[in-house]
Short mmCIF file of C-alpha atoms and ligand atoms in Angstrom, two decimals:
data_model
loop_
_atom_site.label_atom_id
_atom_site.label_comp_id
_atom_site.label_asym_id
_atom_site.label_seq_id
_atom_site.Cartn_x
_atom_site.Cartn_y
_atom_site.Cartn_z
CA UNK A 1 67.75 120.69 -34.43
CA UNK A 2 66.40 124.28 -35.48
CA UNK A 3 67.27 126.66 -38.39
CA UNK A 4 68.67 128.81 -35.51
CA UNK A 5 70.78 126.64 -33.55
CA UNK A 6 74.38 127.22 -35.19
CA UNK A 7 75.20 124.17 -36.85
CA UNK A 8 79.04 125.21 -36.42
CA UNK A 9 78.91 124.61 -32.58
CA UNK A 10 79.38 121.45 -30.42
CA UNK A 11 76.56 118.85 -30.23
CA UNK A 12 73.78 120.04 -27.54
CA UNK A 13 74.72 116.64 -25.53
CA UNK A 14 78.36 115.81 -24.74
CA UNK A 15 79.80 112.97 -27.41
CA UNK A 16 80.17 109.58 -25.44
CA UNK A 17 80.21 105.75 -26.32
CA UNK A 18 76.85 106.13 -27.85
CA UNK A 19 73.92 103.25 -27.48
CA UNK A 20 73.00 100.35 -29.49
CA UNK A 21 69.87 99.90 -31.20
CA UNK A 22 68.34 96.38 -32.81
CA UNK A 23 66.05 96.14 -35.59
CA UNK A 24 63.33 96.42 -32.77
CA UNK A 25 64.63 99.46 -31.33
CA UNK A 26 64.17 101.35 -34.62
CA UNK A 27 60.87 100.50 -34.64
CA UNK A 28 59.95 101.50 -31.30
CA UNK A 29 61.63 104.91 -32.29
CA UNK A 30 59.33 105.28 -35.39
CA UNK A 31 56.74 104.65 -32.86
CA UNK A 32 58.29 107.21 -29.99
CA UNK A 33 58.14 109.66 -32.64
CA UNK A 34 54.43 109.07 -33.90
CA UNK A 35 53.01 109.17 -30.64
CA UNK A 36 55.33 112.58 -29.45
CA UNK A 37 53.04 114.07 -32.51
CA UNK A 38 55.69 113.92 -35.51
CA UNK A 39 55.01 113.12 -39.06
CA UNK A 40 57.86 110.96 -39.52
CA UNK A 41 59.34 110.83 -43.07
CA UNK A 42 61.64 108.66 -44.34
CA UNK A 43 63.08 106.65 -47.20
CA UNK A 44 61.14 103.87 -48.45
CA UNK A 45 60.27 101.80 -51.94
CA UNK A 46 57.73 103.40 -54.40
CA UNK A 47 58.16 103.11 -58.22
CA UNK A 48 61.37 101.43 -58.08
CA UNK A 49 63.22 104.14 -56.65
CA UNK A 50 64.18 104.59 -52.26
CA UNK A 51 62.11 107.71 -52.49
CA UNK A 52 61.63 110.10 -49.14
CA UNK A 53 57.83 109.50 -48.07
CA UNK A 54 55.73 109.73 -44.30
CA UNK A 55 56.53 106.64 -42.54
CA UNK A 56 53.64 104.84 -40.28
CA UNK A 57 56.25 102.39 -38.95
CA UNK A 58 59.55 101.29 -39.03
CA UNK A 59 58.17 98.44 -41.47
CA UNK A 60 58.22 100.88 -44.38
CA UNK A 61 62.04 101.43 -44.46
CA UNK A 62 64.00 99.74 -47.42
CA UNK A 63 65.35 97.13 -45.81
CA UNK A 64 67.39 94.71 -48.00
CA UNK A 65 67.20 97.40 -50.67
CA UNK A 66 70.70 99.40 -52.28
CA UNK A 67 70.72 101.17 -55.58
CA UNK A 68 73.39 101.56 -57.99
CA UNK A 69 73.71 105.02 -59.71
CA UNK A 70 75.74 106.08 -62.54
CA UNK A 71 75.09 109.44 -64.86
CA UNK A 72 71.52 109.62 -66.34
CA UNK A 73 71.03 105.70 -64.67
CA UNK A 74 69.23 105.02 -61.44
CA UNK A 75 68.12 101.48 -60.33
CA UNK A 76 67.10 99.01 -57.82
CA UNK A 77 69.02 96.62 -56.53
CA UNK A 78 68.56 93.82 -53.77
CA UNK A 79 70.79 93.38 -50.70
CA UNK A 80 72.07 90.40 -49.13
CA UNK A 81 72.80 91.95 -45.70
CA UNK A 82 69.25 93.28 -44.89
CA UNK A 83 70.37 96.79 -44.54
CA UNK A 84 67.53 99.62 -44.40
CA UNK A 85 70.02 102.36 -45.32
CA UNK A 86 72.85 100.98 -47.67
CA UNK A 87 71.71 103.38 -50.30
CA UNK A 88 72.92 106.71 -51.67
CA UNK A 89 70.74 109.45 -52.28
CA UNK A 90 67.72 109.63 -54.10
CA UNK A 91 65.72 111.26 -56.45
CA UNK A 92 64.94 113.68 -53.48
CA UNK A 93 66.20 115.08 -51.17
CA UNK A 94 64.32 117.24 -47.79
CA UNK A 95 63.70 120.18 -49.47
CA UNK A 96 60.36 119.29 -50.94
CA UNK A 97 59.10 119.16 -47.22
CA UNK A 98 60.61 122.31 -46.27
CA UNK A 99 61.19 124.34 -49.37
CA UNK A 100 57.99 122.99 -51.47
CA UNK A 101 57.48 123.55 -55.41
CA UNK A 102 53.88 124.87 -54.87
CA UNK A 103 53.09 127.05 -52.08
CA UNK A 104 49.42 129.08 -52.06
CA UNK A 105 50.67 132.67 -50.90
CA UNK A 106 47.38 133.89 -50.82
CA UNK A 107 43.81 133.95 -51.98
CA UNK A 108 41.51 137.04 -53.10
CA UNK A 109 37.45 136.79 -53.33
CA UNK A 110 35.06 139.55 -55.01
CA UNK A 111 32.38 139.67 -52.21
CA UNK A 112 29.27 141.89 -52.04
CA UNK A 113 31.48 143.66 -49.43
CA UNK A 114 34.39 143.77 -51.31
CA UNK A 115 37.98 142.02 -52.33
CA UNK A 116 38.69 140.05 -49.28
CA UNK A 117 42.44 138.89 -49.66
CA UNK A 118 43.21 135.98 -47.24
CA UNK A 119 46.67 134.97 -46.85
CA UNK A 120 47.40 131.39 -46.65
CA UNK A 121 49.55 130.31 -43.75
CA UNK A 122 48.53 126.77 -42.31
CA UNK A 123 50.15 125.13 -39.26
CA UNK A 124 53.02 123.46 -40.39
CA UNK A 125 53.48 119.80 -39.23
CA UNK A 126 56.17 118.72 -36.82
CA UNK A 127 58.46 116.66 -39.40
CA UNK A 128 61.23 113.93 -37.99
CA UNK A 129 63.46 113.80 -40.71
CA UNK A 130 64.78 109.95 -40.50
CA UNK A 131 67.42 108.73 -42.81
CA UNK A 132 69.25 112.55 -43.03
CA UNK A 133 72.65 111.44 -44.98
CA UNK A 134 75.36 113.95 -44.05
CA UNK A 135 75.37 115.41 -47.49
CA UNK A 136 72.26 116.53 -47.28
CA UNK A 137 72.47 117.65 -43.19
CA UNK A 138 74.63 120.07 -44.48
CA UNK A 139 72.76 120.97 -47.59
CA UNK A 140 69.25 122.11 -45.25
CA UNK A 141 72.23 124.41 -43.24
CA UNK A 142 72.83 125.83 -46.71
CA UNK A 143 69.57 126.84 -47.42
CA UNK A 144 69.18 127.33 -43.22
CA UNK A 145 71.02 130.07 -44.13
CA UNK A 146 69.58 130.90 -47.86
CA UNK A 147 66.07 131.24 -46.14
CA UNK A 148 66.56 132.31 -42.99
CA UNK A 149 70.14 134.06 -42.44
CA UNK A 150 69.83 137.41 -44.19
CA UNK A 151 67.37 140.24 -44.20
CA UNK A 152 64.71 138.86 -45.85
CA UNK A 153 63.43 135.87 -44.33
CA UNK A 154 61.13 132.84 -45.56
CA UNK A 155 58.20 132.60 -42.97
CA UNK A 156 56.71 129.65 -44.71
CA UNK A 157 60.47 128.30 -44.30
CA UNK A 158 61.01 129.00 -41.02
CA UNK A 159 57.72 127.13 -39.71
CA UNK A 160 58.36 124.29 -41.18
CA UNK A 161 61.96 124.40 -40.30
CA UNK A 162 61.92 125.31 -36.74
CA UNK A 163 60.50 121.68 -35.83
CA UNK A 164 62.34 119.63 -37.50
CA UNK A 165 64.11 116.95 -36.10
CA UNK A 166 66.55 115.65 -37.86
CA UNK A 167 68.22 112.00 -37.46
CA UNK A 168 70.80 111.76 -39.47
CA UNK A 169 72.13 108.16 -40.86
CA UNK A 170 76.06 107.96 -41.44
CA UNK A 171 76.96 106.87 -44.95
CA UNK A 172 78.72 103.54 -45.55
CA UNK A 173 77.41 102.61 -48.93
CA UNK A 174 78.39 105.41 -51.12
CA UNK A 175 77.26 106.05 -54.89
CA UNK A 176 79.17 106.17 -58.05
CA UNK A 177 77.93 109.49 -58.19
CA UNK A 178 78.80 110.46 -55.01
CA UNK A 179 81.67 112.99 -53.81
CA UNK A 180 80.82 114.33 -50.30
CA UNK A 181 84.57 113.69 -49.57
CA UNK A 182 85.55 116.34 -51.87
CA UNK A 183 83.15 119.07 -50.50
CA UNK A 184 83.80 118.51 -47.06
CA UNK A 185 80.38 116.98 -46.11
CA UNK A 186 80.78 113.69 -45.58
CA UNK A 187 80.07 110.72 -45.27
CA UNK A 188 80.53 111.21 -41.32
CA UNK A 189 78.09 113.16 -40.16
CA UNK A 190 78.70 116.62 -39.56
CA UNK A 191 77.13 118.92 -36.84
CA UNK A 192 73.18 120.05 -36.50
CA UNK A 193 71.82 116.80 -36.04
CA UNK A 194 69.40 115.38 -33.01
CA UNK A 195 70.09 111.96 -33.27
CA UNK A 196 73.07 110.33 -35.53
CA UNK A 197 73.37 106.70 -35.82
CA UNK A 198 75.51 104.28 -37.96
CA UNK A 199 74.02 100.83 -39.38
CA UNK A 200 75.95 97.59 -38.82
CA UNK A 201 74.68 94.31 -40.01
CA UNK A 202 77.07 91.51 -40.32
CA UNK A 203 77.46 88.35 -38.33
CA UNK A 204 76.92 89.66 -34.52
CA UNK A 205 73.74 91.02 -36.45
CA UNK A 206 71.76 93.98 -37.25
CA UNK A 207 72.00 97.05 -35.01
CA UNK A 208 72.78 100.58 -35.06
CA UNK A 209 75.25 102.99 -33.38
CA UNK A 210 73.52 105.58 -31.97
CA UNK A 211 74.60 108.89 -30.23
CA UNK A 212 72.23 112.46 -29.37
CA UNK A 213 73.25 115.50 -30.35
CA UNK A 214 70.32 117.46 -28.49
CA UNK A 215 68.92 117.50 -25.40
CA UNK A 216 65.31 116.53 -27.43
CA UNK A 217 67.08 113.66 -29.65
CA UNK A 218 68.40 112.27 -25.80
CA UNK A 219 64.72 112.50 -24.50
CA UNK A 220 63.78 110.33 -27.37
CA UNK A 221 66.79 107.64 -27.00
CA UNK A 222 65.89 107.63 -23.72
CA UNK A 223 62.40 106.17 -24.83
CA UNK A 224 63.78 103.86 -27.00
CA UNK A 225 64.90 100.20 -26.09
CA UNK A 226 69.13 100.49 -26.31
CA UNK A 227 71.80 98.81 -24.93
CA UNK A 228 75.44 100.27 -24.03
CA UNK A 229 77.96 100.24 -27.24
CA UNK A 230 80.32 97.50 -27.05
CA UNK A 231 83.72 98.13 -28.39
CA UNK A 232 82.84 95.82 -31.65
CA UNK A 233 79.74 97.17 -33.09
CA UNK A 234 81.61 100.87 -32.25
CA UNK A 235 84.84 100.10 -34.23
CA UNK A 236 82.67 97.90 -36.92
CA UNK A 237 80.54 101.08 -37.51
CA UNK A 238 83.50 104.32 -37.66
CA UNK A 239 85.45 101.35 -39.85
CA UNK A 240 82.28 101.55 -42.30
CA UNK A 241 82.20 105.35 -42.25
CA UNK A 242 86.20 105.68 -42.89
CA UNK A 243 85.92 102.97 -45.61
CA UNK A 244 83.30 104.95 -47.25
CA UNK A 245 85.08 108.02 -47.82
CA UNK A 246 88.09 105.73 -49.30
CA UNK A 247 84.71 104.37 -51.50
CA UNK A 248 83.73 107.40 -52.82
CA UNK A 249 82.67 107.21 -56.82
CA UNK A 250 83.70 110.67 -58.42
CA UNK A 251 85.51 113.61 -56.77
CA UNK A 252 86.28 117.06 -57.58
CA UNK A 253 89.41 118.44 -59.04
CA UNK A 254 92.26 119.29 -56.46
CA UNK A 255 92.01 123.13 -57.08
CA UNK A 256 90.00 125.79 -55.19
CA UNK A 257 86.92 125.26 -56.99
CA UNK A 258 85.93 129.33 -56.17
CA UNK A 259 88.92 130.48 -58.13
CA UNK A 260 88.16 127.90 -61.39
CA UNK A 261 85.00 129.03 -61.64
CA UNK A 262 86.20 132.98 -61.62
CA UNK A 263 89.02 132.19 -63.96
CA UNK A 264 87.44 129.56 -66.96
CA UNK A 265 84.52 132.30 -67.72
CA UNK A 266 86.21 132.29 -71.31
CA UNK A 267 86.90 128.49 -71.26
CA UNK A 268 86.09 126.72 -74.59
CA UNK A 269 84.34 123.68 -72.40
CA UNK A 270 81.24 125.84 -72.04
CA UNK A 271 80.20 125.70 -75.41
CA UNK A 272 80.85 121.79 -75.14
CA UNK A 273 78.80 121.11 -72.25
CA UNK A 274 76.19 123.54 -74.26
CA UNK A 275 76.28 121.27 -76.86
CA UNK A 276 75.15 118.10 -74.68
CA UNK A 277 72.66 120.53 -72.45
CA UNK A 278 68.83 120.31 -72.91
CA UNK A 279 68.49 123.09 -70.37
CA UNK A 280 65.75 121.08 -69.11
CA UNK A 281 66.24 122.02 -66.00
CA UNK A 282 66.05 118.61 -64.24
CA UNK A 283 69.36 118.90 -62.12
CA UNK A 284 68.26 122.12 -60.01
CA UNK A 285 65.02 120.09 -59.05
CA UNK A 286 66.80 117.21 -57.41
CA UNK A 287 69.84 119.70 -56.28
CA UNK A 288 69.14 119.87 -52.58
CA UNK A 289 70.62 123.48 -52.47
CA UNK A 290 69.23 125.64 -55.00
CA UNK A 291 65.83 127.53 -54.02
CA UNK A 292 64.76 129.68 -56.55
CA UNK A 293 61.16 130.13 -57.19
CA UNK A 294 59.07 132.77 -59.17
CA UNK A 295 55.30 133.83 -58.70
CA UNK A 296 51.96 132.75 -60.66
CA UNK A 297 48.57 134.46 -60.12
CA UNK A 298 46.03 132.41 -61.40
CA UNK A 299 41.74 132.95 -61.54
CA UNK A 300 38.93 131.02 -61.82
CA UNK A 301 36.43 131.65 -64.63
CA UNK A 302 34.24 133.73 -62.92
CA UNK A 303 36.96 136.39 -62.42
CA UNK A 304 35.83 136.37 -58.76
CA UNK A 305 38.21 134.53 -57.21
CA UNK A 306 42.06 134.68 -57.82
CA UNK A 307 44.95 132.96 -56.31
CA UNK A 308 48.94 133.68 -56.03
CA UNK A 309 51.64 130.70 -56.06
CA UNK A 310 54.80 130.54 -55.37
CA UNK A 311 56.69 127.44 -58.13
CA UNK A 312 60.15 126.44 -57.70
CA UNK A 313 61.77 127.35 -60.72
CA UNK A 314 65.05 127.15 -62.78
CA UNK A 315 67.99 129.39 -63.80
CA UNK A 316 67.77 126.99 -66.77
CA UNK A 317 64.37 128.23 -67.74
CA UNK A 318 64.70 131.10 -70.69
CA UNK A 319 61.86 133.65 -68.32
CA UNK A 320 64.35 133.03 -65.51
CA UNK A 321 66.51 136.11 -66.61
CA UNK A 322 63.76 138.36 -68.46
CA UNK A 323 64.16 142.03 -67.94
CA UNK A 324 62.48 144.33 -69.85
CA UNK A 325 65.22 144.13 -72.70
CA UNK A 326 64.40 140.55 -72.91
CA UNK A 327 66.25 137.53 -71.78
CA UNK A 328 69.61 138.14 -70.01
CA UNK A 329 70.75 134.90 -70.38
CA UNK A 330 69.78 133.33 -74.21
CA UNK A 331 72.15 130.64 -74.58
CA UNK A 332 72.44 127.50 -73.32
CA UNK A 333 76.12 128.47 -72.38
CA UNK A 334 75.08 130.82 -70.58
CA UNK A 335 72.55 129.21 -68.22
CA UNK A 336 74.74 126.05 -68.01
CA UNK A 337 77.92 128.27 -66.61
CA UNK A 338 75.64 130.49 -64.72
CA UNK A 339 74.38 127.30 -62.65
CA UNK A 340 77.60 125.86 -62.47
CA UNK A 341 79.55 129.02 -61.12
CA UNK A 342 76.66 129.65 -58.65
CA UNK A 343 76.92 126.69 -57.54
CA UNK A 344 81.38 125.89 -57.38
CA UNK A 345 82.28 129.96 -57.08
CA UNK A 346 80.01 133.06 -56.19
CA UNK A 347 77.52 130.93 -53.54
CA UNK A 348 80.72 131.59 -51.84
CA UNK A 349 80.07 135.72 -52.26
CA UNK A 350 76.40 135.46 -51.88
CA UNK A 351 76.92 132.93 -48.82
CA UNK A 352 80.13 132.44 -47.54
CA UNK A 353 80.09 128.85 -48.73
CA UNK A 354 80.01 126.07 -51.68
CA UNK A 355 76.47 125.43 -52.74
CA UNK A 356 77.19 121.74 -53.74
CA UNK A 357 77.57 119.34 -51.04
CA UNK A 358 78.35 116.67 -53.16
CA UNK A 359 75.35 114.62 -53.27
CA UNK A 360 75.15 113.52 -57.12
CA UNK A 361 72.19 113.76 -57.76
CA UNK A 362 71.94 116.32 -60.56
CA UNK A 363 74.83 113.52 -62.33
CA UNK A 364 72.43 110.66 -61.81
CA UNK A 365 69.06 112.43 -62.95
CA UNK A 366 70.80 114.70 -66.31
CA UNK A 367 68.94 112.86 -68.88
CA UNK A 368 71.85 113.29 -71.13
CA UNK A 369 74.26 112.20 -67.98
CA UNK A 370 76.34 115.78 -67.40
CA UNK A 371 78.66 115.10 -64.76
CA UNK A 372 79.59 118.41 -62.70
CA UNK A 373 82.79 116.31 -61.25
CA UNK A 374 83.85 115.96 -65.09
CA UNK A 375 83.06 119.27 -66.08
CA UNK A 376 84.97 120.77 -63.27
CA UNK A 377 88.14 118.78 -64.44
CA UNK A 378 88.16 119.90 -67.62
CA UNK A 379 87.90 123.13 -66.94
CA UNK A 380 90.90 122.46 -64.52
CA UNK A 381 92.48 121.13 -67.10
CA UNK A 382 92.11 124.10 -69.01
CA UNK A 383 93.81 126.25 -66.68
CA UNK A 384 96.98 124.01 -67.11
CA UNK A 385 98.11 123.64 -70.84
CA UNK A 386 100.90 121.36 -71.24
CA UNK A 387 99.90 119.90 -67.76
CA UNK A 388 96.95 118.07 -69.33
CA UNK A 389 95.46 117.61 -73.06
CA UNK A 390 92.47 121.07 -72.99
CA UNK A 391 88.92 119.66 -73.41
S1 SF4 B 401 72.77 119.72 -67.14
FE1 SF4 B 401 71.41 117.97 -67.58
S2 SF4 B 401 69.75 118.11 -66.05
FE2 SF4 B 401 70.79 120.12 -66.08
S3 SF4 B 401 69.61 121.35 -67.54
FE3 SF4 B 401 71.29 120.38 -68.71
S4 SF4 B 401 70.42 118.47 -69.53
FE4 SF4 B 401 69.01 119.18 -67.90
S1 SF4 B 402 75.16 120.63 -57.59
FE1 SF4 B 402 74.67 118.45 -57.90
S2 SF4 B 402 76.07 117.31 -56.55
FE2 SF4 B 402 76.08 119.47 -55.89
S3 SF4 B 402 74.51 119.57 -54.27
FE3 SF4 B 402 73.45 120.12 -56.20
S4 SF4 B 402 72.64 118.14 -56.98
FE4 SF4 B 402 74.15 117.65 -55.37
#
């Protein structure tokens, strides 16, 4: 579904009993998609991790593959059950595809004629985003609306955005490090997607719920080999979903997280979590919200040709805040709490929501293992002396 279809409405295609799909039928939609002209990506093994790569076929997908995640720990694990999406997220999450760390803006050559400047805008491909967990559906909405919502729009962004088709996978198998439950984002899938389905693989075998939410994502089902949804697999599959969010493996304070962040500004915990930072910047990489970048003009040797990037980069990194006075933010503190209240508080200002949805990941790849969840609480904690024992 597009960047300007409003994920807030109703699904394109009326909710019904949905269709199941076998282990065949999801590889005759990896094919569907390939031969409508997609570059399908999806998760599959590489390097000991379920990383997000372009699929060729169905054949790819991580089946029989979970992972277990704790802070600063990521690892393998094998399933009995066969499942191809029993995993939490990765090390990455969409916005590589859409929101890349190195994009050529431009080029410049010194010709006998003079400085031609070429700028660089190739054809985006069409991706079909398979796999989509619901924490991260509503994370590309975020930065939907980051890129695309306000005055000044992301071209580059939008292209690759517009055809993207996105088939989301309801979450059964949640993380330690997961807490979509708390943010509102999961692990039932939430609105904007084309196709949504739900694995099930027990003993009446392994299949998969599936429903459109677009008249495109119904063309495609329509292409793929399905049969009606039998009351079993149905109730099997929203029975995984609801015991997921009971599942979850951290959660957020119960406080309104906008209002923490406005009122712990002074808190002591900042200069703990200082203390454990390496403002490496490693959590707004795999954060599938933040989108920051900053420019680089680089030239050859020959001084004749030059070249301008655009980098993702960090409010962690020390040039991130340089006026002409110097750094704004020196400290560790102060990078660590600006991230975090971005984030938990004044992405609310800027955006008129959170800008975590929950996903973990900057818990599981902290080197040192910071755990927003934990830092939360204790600033929570904080606000309540006598209540609980300050940080
Ligand atoms: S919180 Fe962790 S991942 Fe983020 S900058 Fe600090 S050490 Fe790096
Ligand atoms: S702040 Fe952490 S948990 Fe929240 S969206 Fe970013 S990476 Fe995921």
């Amino acid at each position: 579904m597009t960047a300007d279809a409003d994920v807030n409405s109703s699904p394109a295609v009326p909710w019904s009993d949905g269709l199941v799909m076998s282990k065949d039928g999801m590889a005759a939609l990896v094919d569907v998609l390939i031969r409508r002209g997609f570059t399908v990506v999806g998760p599959t093994v590489r390097d000991d991790a379920i990383i997000l790569a372009e699929l060729r076929s169905a054949d790819e997908l991580p089946y029989g593959w979970g992972v277990e995640l704790e802070a600063g720990r990521y690892r393998l694990r094998e399933r009995s059950d066969g499942a191809a999406f029993a995993h939490a997220a990765g090390p990455q999450s969409w916005k590589p595809f859409l929101h890349p760390p190195r994009v050529r803006e431009w080029s410049a050559d010194r010709t006998e004629d003079g400085l031609v400047i070429a700028a660089d805008r190739p054809t985006p491909p069409r991706y079909a985003f398979l796999g989509v967990r619901p924490c991260d559906l509503r994370a590309i909405a975020v930065q939907d609306r980051v890129l695309t919502g306000g005055m000044h729009r992301d071209p580059g962004y939008e292209g690759r955005r517009s055809g993207a088709l996105l088939i989301v996978v309801e979450c059964t198998e949640p993380g330690a490090t997961c807490f979509c439950v708390s943010m509102g984002t999961g692990p039932a899938a939430g609105p904007g997607y084309d196709l949504v389905m739900t694995e099930v693989a027990d003993e009446a075998g392994h299949r998969f719920w599936i429903r459109s939410g677009s008249s495109e994502g119904a063309e495609i089902l329509a292409e793929v080999p399905t049969r009606s949804a039998d009351p079993d697999t149905r109730e099997t599959a929203r029975a995984g979903v609801a015991t997921a969010a009971d599942r979850m493996g951290r959660a957020m304070p119960e406080a309104d997280l906008r209002e923490l962040m406005a009122t712990t500004l002074d808190a002591p915990r900042w200069d703990d979590v200082a203390g454990r930072c390496l403002t490496c910047g490693n959590c707004t990489m795999v954060c599938p919200t933040c989108f920051c970048t900053t420019t680089e003009d680089v030239t050859d040797l020959t001084g004749d040709h030059a070249e301008r990037w655009r980098l993702w980069d960090s409010c962690f990194d020390l040039d991130f805040s340089q006026l002409h006075g110097g750094t704004v933010r020196a400290s560790p503190r102060s990078r660590y709490r600006q991230w975090m209240t971005h984030k938990l508080g004044t992405w609310y200002d800027q955006f008129g929501s959170s800008g975590c949805v929950g996903c973990g990941r900057c818990i599981v790849w902290c080197p040192v293992g910071i755990d927003i969840t934990e830092e939360a609480a204790a600033l929570h904690d904080w606000t309540r002396p006598g209540e609980a024992e300050p940080p």
